[in-house]
Each structure stands twice: as C-alpha cells, then as structure tokens.
Amino acid sequence: MKTEPLNLPFPSVPAMLRDCGERFCDRDALSYKKDGQWKSLSYGQFYQRVLMAARGLGKLGVEPGEKVAILSENRAGWVIADLGILCARAVTVPIYATNTAAQVSYVLQHSGARIVFVSNRLQYEKLLAVRDQLPELETVIAFERFIGDKSLPVFHLYQLSEISHPISAAEQQQIETQMAEIGPDDLLTLIYTSGTTGVPKGVMLTHANFLIDARIGLDRLGGRNSRETFLSFLPLSHVLERTAGYYAALMSGSRIAFAESVDKVVENIVEVQPTAMVSVPRLFEKIYSRIYENVHLMSPPKRKLFHRAVEVGRQYVYRRYIEGKPTGLLGAKYRFYDRLIFAKIRQKFGGRLKFFISGGAPLDKTINEFLWIIGIPAFEGYGLTETSPAITLSSREQNRFGSVGRPLEHTEVKLAEDGELLVRGPQVMRGYYRNEKATSEAMENGWFKTGDIARIDEDGYVYIVDRKKEIIVTAGGKNIAPQPLENELKLDKYISQAYVYGDRKPYLVALITPNLERLIELGHEKNLDYFDIEELVANEKVRAVFAERIEQLNEKLPSYETIKKFVLLPRDFSVEGGELTPTLKLKRKVIYEKYRERIESLYDQNGTTANQNHQGETA
C-alpha cells in the first residue's frame, strides 16, 4: 500500500462545488428533459441555484449537523437540494423513491429529520400515509407543483429558494463563510442500507470519505481532467451513483444528464450521447441478450461473420489489455471488424460512449469480455455503502476478467480465516448512526468486515466469490455460491432472472422468470394456445424447453452444483414486487418467504428427489 499523504483535492464537497462554479462557469453541469426538450444549467447557474436553496434552508432555521431528507427520483432538483443542504452545513439523508411509506417512516424517525424534499405528489402521499408516526416532521419541499393537505403543508423548491430574488453579494459571502467551516471529517450523509440482511442501518459517511474515493477512482480511470457526459439513471440515493456518477462527475467538471426513467434509458442514450455511464450488471445483461437475439435472426453468412468478429475481438482484447503485448496483424484484423460491425453497435448507444462503470453486483465474465470487444469496456469495481463505495476498481491498464480489479491507492485488503474480505482505508465509514453494537460487530481491529467471501491472486486482483451469509451449504456439506450459477442461467435467451436455493438440502433448485418477449415467440413457434402468461408457462412444451436449457448448463457443472428441479414463474422479479433492492439485487430472504411453498414442494418429505430428471413446476 502506498504511504503518500491522501492529498484531498478539496476540504469538502461544497468547496468543490464553489471551485467548479468559478472554473467551469459557462460549461454545462446538469441536463434534464422537460416538456419533451432537453434543458441545461451551466456550472455558474447551478451554483447560484444551490446557494439559493442553502439560503432558504437557513431561513428555516437549519442548524449545522441537522439531518434533512430527500425522497425523490433522479433529477436536477435532487442534486440542488443535496448541495443546498451541505452548503447549509447540514447532513443529507437520501431515501429511495421506491421505498414504501413504512420504510420512509423508519428512516425519518431514526434520522430525526424534520425537513423533507420530495419529487412529486406520489412521494408526498407516502408521508401523508404515515403522518401520525412523524410528529417531528415540519416542512415538505417539493420539486413539482401540487396542493398539499392541511395537516402537512408543502412548499415548492422555488418558494424555498426565492427564485425571483438573486443571491446578493452579502448573502453569498455569508453562505460561503459557513461553507469554509466544513472540514473533511464532518458528516456529509446518512445512507440507510437496503435492508437485505435485516433492519436498515444508517451509514455515516464524511466529506473525506467521498472526496478521496472519487479522486482516486478518477485518477485510475484517466484523471480529473477527463471531461465526460454521464447519463444518470441509478438511484442517487445509492452510494455508487452518488460517488461515481455525481460527485466524481462534478470533480472533473463533467456534465450530468438525468435519464427520464429506467424504462427510457435506451432512448435517452441515443438523445444524450453520453461518453460514460454508471450501471449495475442488469443493464449489461439486457444489452448482451438483445444483441445476441438480433444475431440469431441474421442469415447464416452474417451470423458466421459476427461470431468470427467476436472471436478476433476476444483475441485482440486479451493480447492488448490482459497480456500487454503488441497486436500486429491481429490489430489490423480487429480494426477491420470494428469498422464493419462493432462501430455500428456503438452507434446504438449514441456513438460517443467510451466506458461503463459497473458495480453493485458481480458482472458476468462473458458479458464483460463482450463489452470490451465491442469497444465499450466496463470497468468493474467492488465496494459497499460502508466504503463510499469503491474498495477496488479495474481500468484499461489493470484488468482481469472475472475480477473486480485491484485495491485503490491507500487501501489495504486481506482475507480472514474463513475467506471473508477485510478492508482498511480512508473510504471506510465513521460507523452506523445510533447503533454502536452494529458498528463494533462490523469492525475488527481497525478492519471493516465486508461480509463477502473473496480470493486475491498473486498480482493483487480481487475476485468476489459470494456473500458470506448467502453461501449455500448442502446437506452433503458442499459449499456453493449461488450467484455464479444464477448469472450463467441469465445468459440464456429465454431466462430473465434466476434464484438458486438449496441450503441444508440434498440438491439445488431454482426459481426461473422467463424473458417474456422470447417466451411469447416460443409460444408462436410451437403453435400453442393459451389465455395468458400463467397458462403459457404452465404448458408442458414450454417447461420442456426450459428443462433442456437448464440441462445444457448442468452438463458443464459438477453433480453437486447442478439444478435438479425448477419453478417457472409467470412474472419477473421487481423492486415493486419486493424481490429486488433499488439497485436490482435479489432480496434472497424475501424471495424465499414469498415462494416458500413452491420451493419446498420441489423436495419430498425426506428431502430427497424421486428421480434425478428435471421436474419443472409453474407458480
């Protein structure tokens, strides 16, 4: 580990914003779509809007260290509110827009926030639904105009900011004076964990936590002078987007364009023509699946040409980026196929996209290789909310497929006796808010316990095996990581999501959700009569196809890792359905409880299978 000083670029995030407002005054900072048109705020305008929000919060009596919440989807108002809170020397408490009213109530009660920013009436109504549980809630500030209830008055952000009254020189000096009092070790935010492992905990992160993680990450990916256009669609409430797609973007003077919604991401990519994006693997899985579905529809000669191009691309990527050797004739072949095929694929993503940053869950090795082959590499990182988030990160110069990269500078990692990854570094949280017991359990002699099982190779590359608490231990004593199996299943064109189960059982089973587009095509191909999707997934011919696809995967696995039986569900896992976190990770406990009867029905009373053939069921 390097021992040089941390060399923070700024003492605080507000100091960084002030610098941006001066240095990049006329450069676009934020872009958003309104009334069908893309609009932008320059860094100078953005800074003034933040100062106005800070002025308004000051008039509401916000004190240094006070907690102020944001309950909103990604939009310009989110970051104006966040930075306004920070410039008022307060602490931002983000809440996922997908949270239920009960979850919102818990965060507000635990954090003690009396002021909440909301995006629209839908989010406001969550507050109304739990109004009697929130006696300390005083003020709601909305990004959209609507009439609130008398029991909970609502004001518009423009009213708070007094938008028609520009910041005077005296007001600006007063706010900037209080901004200068913010230090690197001051608390910046409380981010409540998604609760996949129990009751949500408020992670305390400082200005230094974010600033050092953003700076080192930028340096690894090309430096702070790299001016990019980020398309933002992951929740800003999540630490990955907060650091990599927001604070790091501001640090480099880049432009942040907010996608209209997750469903509009593909459309917005073409419109915005981003150069960089932060995402979780689910987006890449869909991209990979869609491209190969189109390849399947090609004529045999074109299909053969595509596969030849991919094979040449794979050889080129390994030769250049993994082995670091001259490419020679192979490079010429790759450039030929790049002009002929890969450049056309990149045009589907706006034509300017240079790289993805992937985090939140393991990215399948095959998909990552493919992204590098087509010329849009995914730099995979690893971390947690508690580590701001990045602990490791790959780059063009440091990459091994299947790995999450090497540790960031100033960061130490090691393995505990049971293989759990431990980390020590400047990005590690201060602790859990009002929860000393959980804080002490998470730390061991200055090392943070990640809860993930990992291995570290001789070159320092880290490979995540699985969550420590999610490792399946079969009745036969075999330890099996479910995520690699689930990722393999999701590569199949007919499968959208997969959940593998088998803890203390004699064999593994799976819940499978179908790719609905491919499922309907399958129904047409086989001339099946059906009333709805539930009837279609119950059809014996459909189940036989899925059984065959799973058997093809089983042929590559040791017997104890094979999927013996499965349930085919009529709908996908979703955030709204409760099976996924806001960053699209499986809520394993929730899924098991929700489908307990169907899962347990795949085992007989003695926990053994009547035969070793696939026995598909439908939900």
XYZ file of C-alpha atoms in Angstrom:
619
model
C 0.000 0.000 0.000
C 1.214 3.493 -0.833
C 2.059 5.683 2.132
C 1.904 9.114 0.476
C -0.437 11.712 2.045
C -4.074 11.451 0.980
C -3.907 14.833 -0.754
C -7.601 15.636 -0.714
C -8.455 17.884 -3.669
C -10.912 19.911 -1.547
C -11.722 20.121 2.164
C -15.427 19.480 1.481
C -17.965 18.846 -1.263
C -19.320 22.457 -1.047
C -15.741 23.729 -1.525
C -15.532 21.540 -4.633
C -18.798 22.981 -5.934
C -17.600 26.555 -5.366
C -14.428 25.791 -7.325
C -16.487 24.291 -10.169
C -18.805 27.297 -10.225
C -15.806 29.561 -10.762
C -13.601 27.446 -13.061
C -16.350 25.933 -15.239
C -18.827 28.801 -15.012
C -20.149 28.582 -18.612
C -19.797 24.802 -19.005
C -22.965 22.645 -18.858
C -23.321 20.982 -15.459
C -26.803 19.439 -15.434
C -29.165 18.407 -18.227
C -32.742 17.213 -17.866
C -35.756 16.694 -20.108
C -38.763 18.955 -19.646
C -41.800 19.212 -21.921
C -40.072 16.946 -24.427
C -36.953 19.118 -24.673
C -33.507 18.740 -23.101
C -32.557 21.750 -20.985
C -29.297 22.537 -19.193
C -27.877 24.519 -16.292
C -24.321 25.800 -16.530
C -21.990 25.378 -13.573
C -22.431 29.071 -12.799
C -26.235 28.811 -12.836
C -26.124 25.559 -10.895
C -24.004 27.101 -8.154
C -26.380 30.050 -7.808
C -29.373 27.698 -7.537
C -27.593 25.761 -4.775
C -26.801 28.960 -2.881
C -30.479 29.960 -3.099
C -31.534 26.593 -1.650
C -28.974 26.980 1.156
C -30.306 30.485 1.846
C -33.833 29.120 2.146
C -32.780 26.331 4.485
C -31.007 28.905 6.623
C -34.252 30.871 6.920
C -35.970 27.663 8.048
C -33.510 27.539 10.929
C -31.480 24.542 9.744
C -28.553 24.038 12.126
C -25.074 22.596 11.414
C -25.262 18.803 11.596
C -29.054 18.701 11.275
C -30.466 15.848 9.155
C -32.507 16.819 6.081
C -34.065 14.085 3.897
C -34.571 13.744 0.133
C -37.303 11.402 -1.159
C -37.069 11.633 -4.922
C -36.135 10.027 -8.206
C -33.015 11.280 -10.010
C -33.454 14.826 -11.302
C -31.818 18.238 -11.141
C -33.791 19.102 -8.007
C -32.173 16.165 -6.176
C -28.633 17.474 -6.551
C -29.650 21.110 -5.957
C -31.312 20.025 -2.713
C -28.364 17.836 -1.699
C -25.765 20.529 -2.233
C -28.029 23.160 -0.694
C -28.250 21.002 2.433
C -24.470 20.561 2.515
C -23.795 24.268 1.972
C -26.060 24.936 4.966
C -23.684 22.648 6.915
C -26.460 20.081 7.358
C -26.459 16.335 6.604
C -28.306 14.755 3.666
C -30.458 11.678 4.298
C -31.418 10.165 0.921
C -34.432 7.835 0.729
C -35.096 5.546 -2.223
C -38.064 6.719 -4.290
C -39.207 3.076 -4.451
C -39.449 2.755 -0.649
C -42.834 2.088 0.905
C -44.455 4.535 3.307
C -43.448 2.310 6.238
C -39.803 2.264 5.097
C -39.842 6.047 4.657
C -41.264 6.415 8.153
C -38.468 4.315 9.658
C -35.701 6.388 8.046
C -37.270 9.705 9.046
C -37.871 8.575 12.627
C -34.408 7.081 13.050
C -32.571 10.035 11.486
C -34.740 12.656 13.190
C -35.226 14.688 10.003
C -37.822 17.457 10.331
C -37.490 18.701 6.718
C -38.031 16.510 3.653
C -37.581 17.256 -0.043
C -39.946 15.232 -2.275
C -40.153 14.981 -6.039
C -43.904 14.812 -6.589
C -47.318 14.101 -5.110
C -46.764 10.325 -5.166
C -43.841 10.659 -2.747
C -45.697 13.263 -0.683
C -48.622 10.866 -0.202
C -46.257 8.352 1.397
C -45.599 10.979 4.059
C -49.320 11.617 4.481
C -49.931 7.900 4.969
C -47.608 7.839 8.000
C -48.164 11.400 9.201
C -49.229 10.258 12.678
C -45.904 8.414 13.077
C -43.868 11.537 12.279
C -44.648 14.201 14.892
C -41.267 15.900 14.318
C -41.835 16.367 10.569
C -42.395 20.089 9.991
C -41.702 21.038 6.399
C -42.066 19.367 2.986
C -40.447 20.951 -0.060
C -41.479 19.635 -3.487
C -39.768 19.754 -6.876
C -43.146 19.749 -8.670
C -46.178 21.925 -8.016
C -49.219 20.399 -6.316
C -51.591 21.266 -3.472
C -50.820 19.590 -0.170
C -53.004 18.545 2.752
C -53.639 20.964 5.624
C -52.096 18.506 8.058
C -48.818 18.627 6.156
C -48.248 21.851 4.159
C -45.993 21.607 1.141
C -43.824 24.323 -0.446
C -42.187 24.370 -3.854
C -38.393 24.432 -4.219
C -38.732 27.796 -5.981
C -40.511 29.194 -2.908
C -37.762 27.939 -0.608
C -35.103 29.354 -2.924
C -36.952 32.631 -3.566
C -36.003 32.110 -7.173
C -37.061 35.612 -8.235
C -34.557 37.148 -5.799
C -30.956 36.549 -6.938
C -28.327 35.938 -4.285
C -26.816 39.239 -3.180
C -23.065 39.645 -2.668
C -23.575 39.815 1.090
C -25.727 36.663 1.140
C -23.207 34.781 -0.984
C -20.357 35.828 1.279
C -22.298 34.719 4.348
C -23.065 31.270 2.897
C -19.519 30.791 1.590
C -18.153 31.722 5.005
C -20.143 28.920 6.616
C -19.115 26.577 3.774
C -15.482 27.286 4.619
C -16.093 25.999 8.134
C -16.864 22.492 6.841
C -13.978 20.082 7.352
C -13.071 16.747 5.687
C -14.101 14.748 8.763
C -17.518 16.383 9.087
C -20.506 14.135 8.474
C -21.895 14.509 4.943
C -24.670 11.936 4.766
C -26.570 9.079 6.355
C -27.286 6.387 3.778
C -29.628 3.695 5.014
C -28.766 0.212 3.783
C -31.431 -1.503 1.713
C -32.243 -3.960 4.470
C -31.446 -7.192 2.585
C -29.765 -8.516 5.746
C -32.185 -7.115 8.331
C -33.251 -3.726 9.682
C -31.753 -0.830 7.663
C -28.712 0.796 9.252
C -27.722 4.436 8.769
C -24.205 4.501 7.345
C -22.305 7.638 8.404
C -20.050 8.920 5.616
C -17.892 12.060 5.732
C -16.796 14.572 3.131
C -13.339 12.949 3.124
C -14.853 9.504 2.508
C -16.464 10.654 -0.734
C -13.741 13.007 -1.922
C -10.886 10.528 -1.604
C -12.883 7.730 -3.223
C -13.902 9.974 -6.133
C -10.398 11.371 -6.631
C -8.605 8.023 -6.619
C -11.275 6.500 -8.852
C -10.927 9.316 -11.383
C -7.145 9.034 -11.348
C -7.351 5.321 -12.075
C -9.713 5.867 -15.000
C -7.770 8.619 -16.688
C -7.512 11.653 -14.454
C -9.591 14.526 -13.152
C -9.199 16.467 -16.398
C -11.237 13.927 -18.327
C -14.378 15.826 -19.296
C -17.298 13.461 -19.782
C -21.053 13.397 -20.205
C -22.629 10.997 -17.705
C -26.143 9.654 -18.185
C -27.519 9.216 -14.665
C -30.192 6.592 -14.034
C -29.088 4.566 -10.998
C -30.692 5.996 -7.832
C -28.743 8.922 -6.400
C -29.862 7.503 -3.062
C -27.373 4.694 -3.706
C -23.727 5.337 -2.899
C -22.436 4.064 -6.281
C -24.239 6.699 -8.341
C -23.698 9.317 -5.630
C -19.903 8.942 -5.816
C -19.100 7.772 -9.359
C -21.871 9.421 -11.373
C -22.359 12.608 -9.345
C -19.530 13.811 -7.061
C -16.768 12.407 -9.302
C -18.502 13.947 -12.329
C -18.548 17.364 -10.642
C -14.928 16.977 -9.559
C -13.879 16.607 -13.198
C -16.152 19.371 -14.496
C -18.258 16.869 -16.408
C -21.891 17.111 -17.445
C -24.598 15.028 -15.742
C -27.708 14.248 -17.809
C -30.622 12.706 -15.918
C -32.486 9.881 -17.649
C -36.250 10.311 -17.632
C -36.682 6.877 -16.040
C -35.163 3.415 -16.058
C -37.541 2.468 -18.874
C -36.345 5.388 -21.012
C -32.597 4.756 -20.577
C -32.051 3.222 -24.029
C -33.976 6.064 -25.688
C -32.141 8.704 -23.634
C -28.736 7.217 -24.512
C -29.353 7.997 -28.173
C -30.573 11.526 -27.344
C -27.882 12.491 -24.841
C -24.954 10.655 -26.496
C -23.147 10.109 -23.190
C -19.453 9.290 -23.001
C -19.706 7.453 -19.652
C -22.327 5.636 -17.592
C -22.508 4.042 -14.177
C -24.642 0.915 -14.021
C -25.354 -2.359 -12.300
C -24.923 -5.615 -14.279
C -28.631 -5.964 -15.061
C -28.389 -3.330 -17.823
C -25.400 -5.103 -19.392
C -27.215 -8.446 -19.243
C -30.109 -6.930 -21.185
C -27.769 -5.314 -23.738
C -25.913 -8.588 -24.286
C -29.134 -10.590 -24.568
C -30.721 -8.161 -27.039
C -27.653 -8.076 -29.306
C -27.464 -11.865 -29.460
C -31.204 -12.110 -30.089
C -30.687 -9.902 -33.165
C -27.722 -12.038 -34.224
C -29.949 -15.104 -34.020
C -32.259 -13.522 -36.603
C -29.415 -12.898 -39.085
C -28.804 -15.002 -42.164
C -26.260 -17.840 -41.631
C -23.428 -15.993 -43.502
C -23.909 -12.799 -41.447
C -24.177 -14.786 -38.233
C -20.918 -16.569 -39.044
C -19.236 -13.226 -39.794
C -20.394 -11.797 -36.450
C -19.079 -14.754 -34.466
C -15.769 -14.562 -36.336
C -15.520 -10.860 -35.480
C -16.191 -11.573 -31.798
C -13.513 -14.271 -31.728
C -10.951 -11.941 -33.313
C -12.034 -9.250 -30.838
C -11.557 -11.603 -27.912
C -8.032 -12.487 -29.035
C -7.247 -8.795 -29.548
C -8.546 -7.731 -26.116
C -6.566 -10.429 -24.328
C -3.409 -9.722 -26.312
C -3.537 -5.957 -25.786
C -5.144 -5.424 -22.387
C -4.506 -8.619 -20.435
C -1.124 -9.732 -21.776
C 0.088 -6.230 -22.725
C 1.697 -7.452 -25.961
C 1.871 -5.838 -29.448
C -1.168 -6.718 -31.555
C 0.436 -6.579 -35.024
C -1.682 -8.283 -37.705
C -4.309 -9.140 -35.104
C -4.771 -5.414 -34.515
C -5.380 -4.834 -38.214
C -7.987 -7.626 -38.272
C -9.707 -6.150 -35.232
C -9.844 -2.666 -36.789
C -11.445 -4.189 -39.879
C -14.183 -5.879 -37.871
C -14.548 -2.797 -35.698
C -15.416 -0.639 -38.719
C -17.618 -3.357 -40.189
C -19.565 -4.441 -37.080
C -18.614 -3.044 -33.668
C -18.816 0.651 -34.630
C -22.420 0.063 -35.751
C -23.255 -1.447 -32.368
C -21.719 1.557 -30.598
C -23.939 3.862 -32.667
C -26.934 2.264 -30.928
C -25.549 3.800 -27.729
C -25.203 7.301 -29.127
C -21.823 6.762 -30.792
C -19.726 8.524 -28.106
C -19.834 6.080 -25.196
C -16.262 5.389 -24.069
C -16.782 3.262 -20.969
C -19.142 1.922 -18.330
C -18.508 1.727 -14.596
C -20.059 -1.445 -13.206
C -20.808 -2.137 -9.559
C -23.464 -3.267 -7.126
C -23.227 -6.954 -8.064
C -20.837 -9.284 -9.938
C -20.669 -8.736 -13.687
C -20.619 -11.958 -15.689
C -17.206 -12.596 -17.247
C -18.626 -13.421 -20.693
C -20.652 -10.205 -20.815
C -17.703 -8.102 -19.643
C -15.440 -9.611 -22.319
C -18.067 -8.788 -24.939
C -18.313 -5.146 -23.844
C -14.535 -4.780 -24.180
C -14.676 -6.490 -27.572
C -17.218 -4.036 -28.982
C -15.161 -1.106 -27.712
C -17.188 -0.008 -24.663
C -15.247 -1.520 -21.753
C -16.903 -1.953 -18.379
C -14.559 -1.056 -15.543
C -15.706 -3.282 -12.730
C -15.399 -2.156 -9.146
C -16.287 -3.556 -5.776
C -17.420 -1.933 -2.576
C -20.268 -1.310 -0.184
C -22.241 1.616 1.181
C -19.908 1.456 4.180
C -16.866 2.067 1.943
C -18.139 5.083 -0.060
C -18.260 2.675 -2.108
C -15.118 1.678 -4.044
C -12.540 -0.631 -2.492
C -11.255 -1.977 -5.805
C -11.537 -0.884 -9.430
C -10.288 -2.173 -12.766
C -9.001 0.013 -15.603
C -7.576 -0.292 -19.117
C -4.136 -0.855 -17.641
C -5.282 -3.096 -14.757
C -7.874 -5.674 -15.708
C -8.563 -9.385 -15.309
C -11.928 -10.667 -16.465
C -13.815 -12.201 -13.564
C -12.001 -9.925 -11.130
C -13.277 -6.695 -9.569
C -9.860 -5.089 -10.015
C -7.096 -4.216 -7.614
C -7.436 -2.171 -4.407
C -7.454 1.612 -4.709
C -4.424 3.542 -3.545
C -4.223 3.980 0.256
C -6.469 0.914 0.626
C -5.490 -2.368 2.259
C -7.335 -5.663 1.851
C -6.811 -9.096 3.361
C -8.727 -12.341 3.902
C -9.959 -13.639 7.222
C -9.545 -17.321 8.052
C -12.949 -18.139 6.556
C -12.190 -16.204 3.347
C -14.118 -13.046 4.229
C -12.636 -9.921 2.669
C -11.478 -7.303 5.180
C -10.624 -3.709 4.233
C -8.871 -0.753 5.827
C -8.671 2.660 4.176
C -9.782 6.316 4.107
C -13.080 5.477 2.426
C -14.375 3.340 5.317
C -17.390 4.788 7.142
C -17.368 6.502 10.525
C -19.878 3.901 11.756
C -23.636 3.209 11.914
C -25.788 6.078 13.211
C -27.146 5.444 16.708
C -26.029 1.810 16.544
C -22.756 1.217 18.374
C -23.415 -2.541 18.596
C -23.642 -2.924 14.808
C -20.584 -0.705 14.363
C -18.469 -2.809 16.709
C -19.663 -6.014 15.013
C -18.657 -4.653 11.586
C -15.113 -3.708 12.659
C -12.261 -5.947 13.802
C -9.029 -4.317 14.996
C -9.488 -1.410 12.600
C -10.558 -3.614 9.667
C -14.059 -3.439 8.176
C -15.673 -6.832 7.595
C -17.303 -6.767 4.158
C -19.409 -9.907 4.546
C -18.160 -11.147 1.158
C -16.089 -14.250 0.502
C -13.185 -13.462 -1.815
C -9.832 -14.613 -3.127
C -6.819 -12.474 -4.018
C -4.363 -13.620 -6.682
C -0.603 -13.120 -6.651
C -0.912 -9.895 -8.675
C -3.317 -8.375 -6.166
C -6.508 -8.796 -8.200
C -9.574 -9.432 -6.053
C -12.224 -11.999 -7.002
C -15.556 -11.996 -5.135
C -16.945 -15.475 -4.625
C -20.246 -14.651 -2.916
C -21.918 -13.112 0.097
C -20.750 -14.822 3.266
C -24.313 -15.228 4.534
C -25.599 -16.383 1.142
C -23.258 -19.314 0.626
C -25.351 -22.465 0.247
C -24.215 -25.367 2.404
C -25.938 -28.505 1.101
C -26.948 -31.485 3.214
C -23.868 -33.200 1.820
C -21.621 -30.458 3.242
C -20.774 -28.804 -0.094
C -20.328 -25.009 -0.082
C -21.885 -23.484 -3.185
C -22.019 -19.824 -4.236
C -25.422 -19.217 -5.899
C -24.587 -16.040 -7.839
C -22.294 -17.634 -10.482
C -24.998 -20.213 -11.211
C -27.666 -17.524 -11.401
C -25.501 -15.455 -13.751
C -24.993 -18.466 -16.022
C -28.727 -19.094 -16.138
C -29.434 -15.445 -17.007
C -27.200 -15.704 -20.076
C -29.844 -17.903 -21.677
C -32.078 -16.001 -24.079
C -35.248 -17.453 -22.511
C -34.342 -16.556 -18.915
C -34.669 -13.105 -17.370
C -33.973 -13.760 -13.657
C -32.922 -16.753 -11.574
C -32.804 -17.605 -7.877
C -30.926 -20.726 -6.732
C -31.768 -22.405 -3.417
C -30.514 -25.466 -1.557
C -29.250 -24.585 1.912
C -29.188 -27.750 4.079
C -30.906 -29.606 1.242
C -29.621 -32.585 -0.768
C -29.697 -30.783 -4.110
C -30.179 -27.356 -5.715
C -33.416 -25.992 -7.129
C -34.195 -22.724 -8.895
C -36.899 -20.150 -9.427
C -36.824 -19.001 -13.057
C -38.519 -15.935 -14.551
C -38.826 -16.009 -18.338
C -37.842 -13.366 -20.870
C -41.423 -12.540 -21.855
C -40.605 -11.478 -25.424
C -38.781 -14.752 -26.111
C -41.452 -16.742 -24.269
C -44.228 -15.347 -26.469
C -42.141 -16.059 -29.580
C -41.713 -19.623 -28.337
C -45.464 -19.939 -27.975
C -45.944 -18.833 -31.591
C -43.207 -21.167 -32.853
C -44.856 -24.163 -31.210
C -48.413 -23.055 -32.160
C -49.525 -23.104 -28.540
C -52.994 -21.983 -27.444
C -53.015 -20.015 -24.203
C -55.130 -17.421 -22.450
C -52.418 -15.554 -20.529
C -48.781 -15.799 -19.431
C -49.665 -18.011 -16.472
C -51.208 -20.548 -18.808
C -48.243 -20.306 -21.177
C -45.602 -21.007 -18.520
C -47.708 -23.990 -17.377
C -47.573 -25.595 -20.823
C -45.620 -28.868 -20.873
C -43.851 -27.947 -24.112
C -42.636 -24.660 -22.633
C -41.411 -26.354 -19.461
C -39.615 -28.944 -21.583
C -37.693 -26.176 -23.383
C -36.596 -24.611 -20.087
C -35.638 -28.032 -18.712
C -33.486 -28.619 -21.781
C -31.763 -25.234 -21.422
C -31.011 -25.895 -17.749
C -29.706 -29.361 -18.576
C -27.223 -27.792 -21.003
C -25.841 -25.735 -18.113
C -25.766 -28.790 -15.845
C -23.531 -30.642 -18.282
C -20.754 -28.147 -17.510
C -21.091 -28.433 -13.721
C -20.072 -30.935 -11.045
C -23.070 -33.011 -9.945
C -23.467 -31.248 -6.586
C -23.865 -27.870 -8.371
C -26.485 -28.984 -10.889
C -30.052 -27.679 -10.772
C -32.264 -30.716 -10.184
C -35.683 -29.030 -10.277
C -37.109 -25.601 -11.009
C -40.205 -23.439 -10.760
C -41.121 -21.290 -13.756
C -42.766 -18.049 -12.609
C -45.187 -16.022 -14.785
C -43.639 -12.641 -13.985
C -40.224 -11.098 -13.420
C -38.723 -10.200 -10.066
C -39.058 -6.469 -9.434
C -38.460 -3.670 -6.954
C -42.213 -3.084 -6.739
C -42.809 -6.771 -6.054
C -40.309 -6.657 -3.213
C -37.897 -9.232 -4.664
C -35.226 -6.725 -5.723
C -33.401 -3.902 -3.976
C -33.469 -0.464 -5.676
C -30.133 -1.437 -7.280
C -31.686 -4.659 -8.637
C -30.013 -7.153 -6.310
C -32.002 -10.205 -5.222
C -33.581 -9.992 -1.776
C -32.948 -13.647 -1.088
C -34.850 -13.865 2.206
C -37.874 -12.091 0.750
C -37.903 -14.343 -2.312
C -37.688 -17.479 -0.205
C -40.525 -16.399 2.086
C -42.676 -15.310 -0.838
C -42.251 -18.593 -2.716
C -41.555 -20.889 0.241
C -44.326 -23.409 -0.538
C -43.334 -23.775 -4.172
C -39.638 -24.101 -3.310
C -40.238 -26.678 -0.593
C -42.572 -28.602 -2.897
C -39.520 -29.391 -5.029
C -38.270 -31.591 -2.173
C -40.199 -34.561 -0.809
C -40.768 -35.068 2.919
C -37.435 -36.814 3.310
C -35.605 -34.077 1.465
C -34.746 -36.407 -1.447
C -35.838 -36.355 -5.051
C -37.916 -39.128 -6.560
C -35.785 -39.062 -9.671
C -32.836 -37.086 -10.986
C -34.598 -35.667 -14.041
C -35.714 -32.052 -14.172
C -39.167 -31.590 -12.757
C -40.359 -28.132 -13.649
C -43.254 -26.533 -11.871
C -45.086 -23.308 -12.509
C -46.130 -20.715 -9.989
